[in-house]
Short mmCIF file of C-alpha atoms and ligand atoms in Angstrom, two decimals:
data_model
loop_
_atom_site.label_atom_id
_atom_site.label_comp_id
_atom_site.label_asym_id
_atom_site.label_seq_id
_atom_site.Cartn_x
_atom_site.Cartn_y
_atom_site.Cartn_z
CA MET A 1 94.43 111.07 89.86
CA GLY A 2 93.12 112.35 93.14
CA ILE A 3 90.33 114.91 93.48
CA THR A 4 89.80 117.68 96.04
CA PHE A 5 87.36 117.52 98.93
CA ASP A 6 85.28 120.29 97.32
CA LEU A 7 84.68 118.17 94.22
CA LEU A 8 83.91 115.19 96.43
CA ALA A 9 81.44 117.27 98.40
CA LYS A 10 79.66 118.29 95.26
CA ALA A 11 79.39 114.65 94.24
CA ALA A 12 78.07 113.74 97.69
CA ARG A 13 75.40 116.47 97.60
CA GLU A 14 74.28 115.17 94.22
CA GLU A 15 74.46 111.61 95.50
CA LYS A 16 76.92 110.65 92.76
CA LEU A 17 79.67 109.53 95.04
CA ALA A 18 82.12 106.65 94.54
CA HIS A 19 81.67 103.85 97.07
CA PHE A 20 85.25 103.46 98.03
CA LEU A 21 87.48 106.40 98.94
CA LEU A 22 91.02 106.98 100.07
CA PHE A 23 91.64 110.14 102.11
CA HIS A 24 95.30 110.95 102.50
CA GLY A 25 97.60 113.82 103.46
CA SER A 26 97.29 116.42 106.24
CA GLY A 27 96.47 115.12 109.78
CA THR A 28 94.29 112.43 111.29
CA ILE A 29 91.84 114.89 112.83
CA GLU A 30 91.56 116.91 109.66
CA ARG A 31 90.69 113.79 107.66
CA GLU A 32 88.26 112.58 110.30
CA LYS A 33 86.42 115.91 110.21
CA ALA A 34 86.09 115.60 106.40
CA VAL A 35 84.56 112.11 106.80
CA LEU A 36 82.07 113.50 109.29
CA GLU A 37 81.19 116.33 106.85
CA LEU A 38 80.71 113.78 104.11
CA ALA A 39 78.42 111.63 106.35
CA LEU A 40 76.41 114.76 107.08
CA MET A 41 76.00 115.68 103.44
CA LEU A 42 74.96 112.13 102.52
CA ASN A 43 72.41 111.75 105.29
CA CYS A 44 71.03 115.26 105.80
CA LEU A 45 67.27 115.29 105.42
CA GLU A 46 67.06 118.86 104.14
CA GLU A 47 65.17 118.51 100.92
CA SER A 48 64.68 121.98 99.55
CA ASP A 49 68.13 122.67 98.14
CA HIS A 50 71.34 120.68 97.61
CA LYS A 51 73.43 123.66 98.51
CA SER A 52 72.09 123.95 102.03
CA LYS A 53 73.18 120.46 102.88
CA PRO A 54 74.23 119.71 105.53
CA CYS A 55 71.76 121.75 107.57
CA ARG A 56 73.21 120.54 110.93
CA GLU A 57 69.73 120.82 112.37
CA CYS A 58 67.65 117.92 111.07
CA MET A 59 67.35 114.63 113.03
CA ALA A 60 70.02 112.88 110.88
CA CYS A 61 72.52 115.73 111.17
CA LYS A 62 71.98 115.94 114.95
CA LYS A 63 72.61 112.21 115.41
CA ILE A 64 75.78 112.30 113.39
CA LEU A 65 77.09 115.40 115.22
CA SER A 66 76.45 113.83 118.56
CA GLY A 67 78.20 110.60 117.50
CA ASN A 68 74.98 108.60 117.86
CA HIS A 69 74.14 107.69 114.26
CA PRO A 70 73.85 103.90 113.93
CA ASP A 71 75.00 103.87 110.28
CA ILE A 72 78.31 105.63 110.85
CA TYR A 73 81.16 103.25 111.70
CA LEU A 74 84.69 103.94 112.80
CA VAL A 75 87.36 101.27 112.65
CA ARG A 76 90.69 101.92 114.33
CA PRO A 77 93.64 99.66 115.00
CA PRO A 78 93.14 98.31 118.53
CA LYS A 79 96.89 97.96 118.97
CA THR A 80 99.41 98.08 116.19
CA SER A 81 97.25 96.82 113.28
CA ILE A 82 93.76 96.40 111.84
CA GLY A 83 93.31 92.66 111.57
CA ILE A 84 91.13 90.29 109.60
CA GLU A 85 88.69 89.85 112.59
CA GLN A 86 87.83 93.58 112.48
CA ILE A 87 87.13 93.47 108.75
CA THR A 88 84.96 90.32 109.13
CA GLN A 89 82.98 92.03 111.88
CA LEU A 90 82.49 95.07 109.66
CA GLN A 91 81.49 92.88 106.73
CA GLU A 92 78.62 91.37 108.73
CA LYS A 93 77.19 94.82 109.32
CA LEU A 94 77.69 96.11 105.80
CA TYR A 95 75.29 93.86 103.97
CA ARG A 96 72.38 94.52 106.34
CA LYS A 97 69.91 97.32 105.66
CA THR A 98 70.82 100.68 107.00
CA TYR A 99 69.08 101.45 110.30
CA ASP A 100 68.20 104.97 109.91
CA GLY A 101 70.09 106.81 107.33
CA LYS A 102 70.22 106.95 103.66
CA TYR A 103 73.91 106.12 103.64
CA ARG A 104 76.19 104.02 105.76
CA VAL A 105 79.59 105.64 106.16
CA CYS A 106 82.49 103.64 107.34
CA LEU A 107 85.86 105.13 108.23
CA LEU A 108 88.97 103.04 108.51
CA ASP A 109 91.43 105.16 110.37
CA GLN A 110 95.19 104.60 109.99
CA ALA A 111 94.48 102.37 107.02
CA GLU A 112 98.22 101.86 106.45
CA LYS A 113 97.94 99.50 109.46
CA LEU A 114 95.70 97.02 107.67
CA THR A 115 97.33 93.56 107.74
CA LEU A 116 97.63 91.84 104.36
CA PRO A 117 94.73 89.41 105.10
CA ALA A 118 92.58 92.33 106.30
CA ALA A 119 93.40 94.35 103.17
CA ASN A 120 92.45 91.37 101.00
CA ALA A 121 89.18 90.88 102.83
CA LEU A 122 88.41 94.55 102.29
CA LEU A 123 89.30 94.18 98.62
CA LYS A 124 86.61 91.43 98.34
CA ILE A 125 84.07 93.86 99.91
CA THR A 126 84.89 96.50 97.35
CA GLU A 127 84.34 93.92 94.57
CA GLU A 128 80.77 93.39 95.76
CA PRO A 129 80.02 96.86 97.10
CA PRO A 130 77.20 96.86 99.66
CA ALA A 131 74.26 99.10 98.81
CA ASN A 132 74.18 102.74 99.98
CA THR A 133 77.57 102.37 101.60
CA VAL A 134 80.66 104.55 101.44
CA ILE A 135 83.90 103.14 102.82
CA VAL A 136 86.68 105.66 103.49
CA LEU A 137 90.29 104.60 104.05
CA SER A 138 92.15 107.31 105.90
CA THR A 139 95.94 107.54 106.07
CA ALA A 140 98.75 110.10 106.30
CA ASN A 141 100.64 108.19 103.68
CA ALA A 142 98.90 106.58 100.65
CA GLU A 143 102.10 104.65 99.82
CA GLY A 144 101.34 102.46 102.84
CA ILE A 145 98.22 101.01 101.18
CA ILE A 146 98.66 97.90 99.01
CA THR A 147 98.39 98.67 95.32
CA THR A 148 95.41 96.36 94.57
CA LEU A 149 93.33 98.12 97.18
CA ARG A 150 94.60 101.61 96.39
CA SER A 151 93.84 101.29 92.70
CA ARG A 152 90.18 100.58 93.43
CA ALA A 153 89.72 103.76 95.53
CA GLN A 154 88.88 107.30 94.51
CA GLU A 155 91.75 109.25 96.05
CA VAL A 156 91.15 112.54 97.84
CA PHE A 157 94.25 114.49 98.87
CA PHE A 158 94.24 116.95 101.80
CA SER A 159 96.91 119.63 101.90
CA PRO A 160 98.29 120.34 105.32
CA PRO A 161 96.83 123.46 107.01
CA ASP A 162 98.64 126.82 106.48
CA GLU A 163 100.42 128.28 109.46
CA GLY A 164 97.84 131.05 109.47
CA THR A 165 94.88 128.68 109.75
CA TRP A 166 96.47 126.51 112.41
CA ALA A 167 94.45 127.36 115.48
CA GLU A 168 96.52 125.48 117.99
CA GLU A 169 100.08 126.24 119.30
CA ILE A 170 101.92 127.82 116.43
CA GLU A 171 105.29 126.84 117.80
CA ALA A 172 104.39 123.13 117.87
CA PHE A 173 103.23 123.54 114.24
CA ARG A 174 106.58 125.13 113.26
CA LEU A 175 108.62 122.41 115.01
CA SER A 176 106.57 119.79 113.16
CA GLY A 177 107.39 121.26 109.74
CA GLY A 178 103.65 121.64 109.07
CA ASP A 179 102.57 118.06 109.95
CA PRO A 180 99.37 118.33 112.05
CA ASP A 181 99.76 114.89 113.62
CA LEU A 182 103.33 115.54 114.65
CA ALA A 183 102.40 119.05 115.91
CA ARG A 184 99.75 117.50 118.22
CA LYS A 185 102.22 114.96 119.56
CA ILE A 186 104.64 117.79 120.32
CA GLN A 187 101.92 119.66 122.18
CA GLU A 188 101.13 116.60 124.20
CA ALA A 189 104.75 116.02 125.17
CA GLY A 190 105.26 119.74 125.87
CA ILE A 191 106.91 122.16 123.47
CA THR A 192 109.68 123.20 125.87
CA PRO A 193 111.07 119.74 126.70
CA VAL A 194 110.96 118.76 123.02
CA LYS A 195 112.76 121.96 121.97
CA ASN A 196 115.35 121.63 124.73
CA ARG A 197 116.16 118.10 123.71
CA ILE A 198 116.67 119.13 120.07
CA SER A 199 118.94 122.07 121.01
CA LEU A 200 120.96 119.90 123.40
CA TYR A 201 121.47 117.35 120.70
CA LEU A 202 122.51 119.91 118.05
CA GLU A 203 124.85 121.52 120.63
CA MET A 204 126.46 118.17 121.28
CA ILE A 205 127.07 117.71 117.54
CA THR A 206 128.45 121.21 116.90
CA GLN A 207 130.67 121.19 120.03
CA ARG A 208 131.65 117.57 119.29
CA ASP A 209 130.99 116.87 122.95
CA PHE A 210 129.82 113.30 123.14
CA LEU A 211 129.60 113.39 126.95
CA LYS A 212 126.49 115.59 126.63
CA MET A 213 124.74 112.50 125.43
CA PHE A 214 124.30 111.24 128.98
CA ASN A 215 122.07 114.20 129.78
CA LEU A 216 120.14 113.70 126.63
CA PHE A 217 119.26 110.10 126.12
CA PRO A 218 117.51 108.68 129.15
CA MET A 219 114.41 108.58 126.87
CA GLU A 220 111.53 106.15 126.62
CA ARG A 221 110.85 104.47 123.27
CA ASP A 222 107.90 106.73 122.33
CA GLU A 223 109.88 109.84 123.35
CA SER A 224 112.73 108.65 121.18
CA VAL A 225 110.50 108.35 118.10
CA LEU A 226 109.05 111.82 118.67
CA PHE A 227 112.59 113.22 119.24
CA LEU A 228 113.74 111.73 115.92
CA GLN A 229 110.70 113.00 114.01
CA VAL A 230 111.29 116.53 115.24
CA LEU A 231 115.02 116.23 114.65
CA ALA A 232 114.33 115.13 111.07
CA VAL A 233 112.35 118.33 110.45
CA ALA A 234 115.20 120.48 111.88
CA ILE A 235 117.78 118.60 109.84
CA LYS A 236 115.75 118.91 106.65
CA GLU A 237 115.76 122.71 107.07
CA LYS A 238 119.52 122.64 107.60
CA ILE A 239 119.98 120.55 104.44
CA LEU A 240 117.93 123.08 102.48
CA ARG A 241 120.24 125.82 103.70
CA GLY A 242 123.25 123.74 102.77
CA GLU A 243 124.39 123.41 106.36
CA GLN A 244 124.07 119.70 106.66
CA SER A 245 124.80 116.59 104.61
CA PRO A 246 121.63 114.74 103.39
CA GLU A 247 123.27 111.52 104.66
CA VAL A 248 122.31 112.54 108.18
CA LEU A 249 118.63 112.58 107.32
CA LYS A 250 118.87 109.12 105.89
CA GLU A 251 120.42 107.89 109.11
CA ILE A 252 117.70 109.53 111.21
CA ILE A 253 114.95 107.91 109.15
CA GLN A 254 116.63 104.47 109.44
CA THR A 255 117.04 104.89 113.18
CA THR A 256 113.40 105.76 113.58
CA GLU A 257 112.40 102.64 111.63
CA MET A 258 114.70 100.49 113.84
CA ILE A 259 113.17 101.85 117.03
CA ARG A 260 109.67 101.17 115.66
CA ARG A 261 110.80 97.55 115.02
CA GLN A 262 111.62 97.29 118.72
CA VAL A 263 115.40 97.46 118.42
CA ASN A 264 117.05 98.79 121.69
CA HIS A 265 116.35 102.49 121.27
CA ARG A 266 119.17 103.82 123.47
CA LEU A 267 121.75 101.88 121.61
CA VAL A 268 120.60 103.02 118.12
CA LEU A 269 120.39 106.63 119.31
CA GLU A 270 123.99 106.49 120.43
CA VAL A 271 125.01 104.91 117.15
CA LEU A 272 123.16 107.69 115.25
CA ALA A 273 124.89 110.39 117.30
CA LEU A 274 128.27 108.90 116.59
CA LYS A 275 127.55 108.71 112.86
CA HIS A 276 126.25 112.31 112.93
CA LEU A 277 129.44 113.45 114.62
CA ARG A 278 131.46 111.69 111.94
CA LEU A 279 129.37 113.18 109.13
CA GLY A 280 130.00 116.66 110.42
CA GLY A 281 128.55 119.26 112.73
CA THR A 282 125.48 121.24 111.82
CA ASP A 283 127.37 124.52 111.57
CA LEU A 284 129.80 123.23 108.98
CA GLY A 285 128.69 124.50 105.67
ZN1 LIG B 301 70.50 118.03 108.02
#
């Protein structure tokens, strides 16, 4: 179903590209770089040879690389979602002539956050595709895109980077289980505090010492979500080694969802820890 970026790049160089693309997998920054690369290939003015595109030196390439190209748009959720107003604003621009370039490239970042009306408005746009325009939906998880919209898109899957090619903190990458977005969040929060919190929690479970919780859980909401995401990675590894019941992972995922839905995070973390204690310590195999 999906194709690789290399195949897509070939199509772009030959100007045989689909108008509506869905980039998924890997991390936000990795996908954004790929969109930039695509915009370069489509707009590069180098004429002599397809294979030397993008040259990164012509006027079009330079404008794109400096973030000053008027035909490259980036739409991001201003808060928690991409709403209908943003798609309507975009639509007004899409049917005008391109300013400068050969191709207009439009990236919708975190496309899983499109509201239903916004997704439907976008669907209408794809039914009457504007000329010389490529729209790219970008998401970590393609399942979050409504089926009607997803089925219209050419899917391009990005594998997560290998540990060896990960240029940033390797320890953050390991703690994230190979998820670039999560690894960057860990770096931002600080590797040591994140690691300490996880060890303290696992210690509490193995020693069945519920009082340790008081040192552990004065956490903010965002910190709680990050803690649970990293804990989920650690628990997955334990499940694979047969040291932990898969039930625990299910509870962690549900707890994360509840915190995202604004339920009192301290309360649900305590409930999770109690359930985890009941389901058994991490050293019980
Ligand atoms: Zn160029």
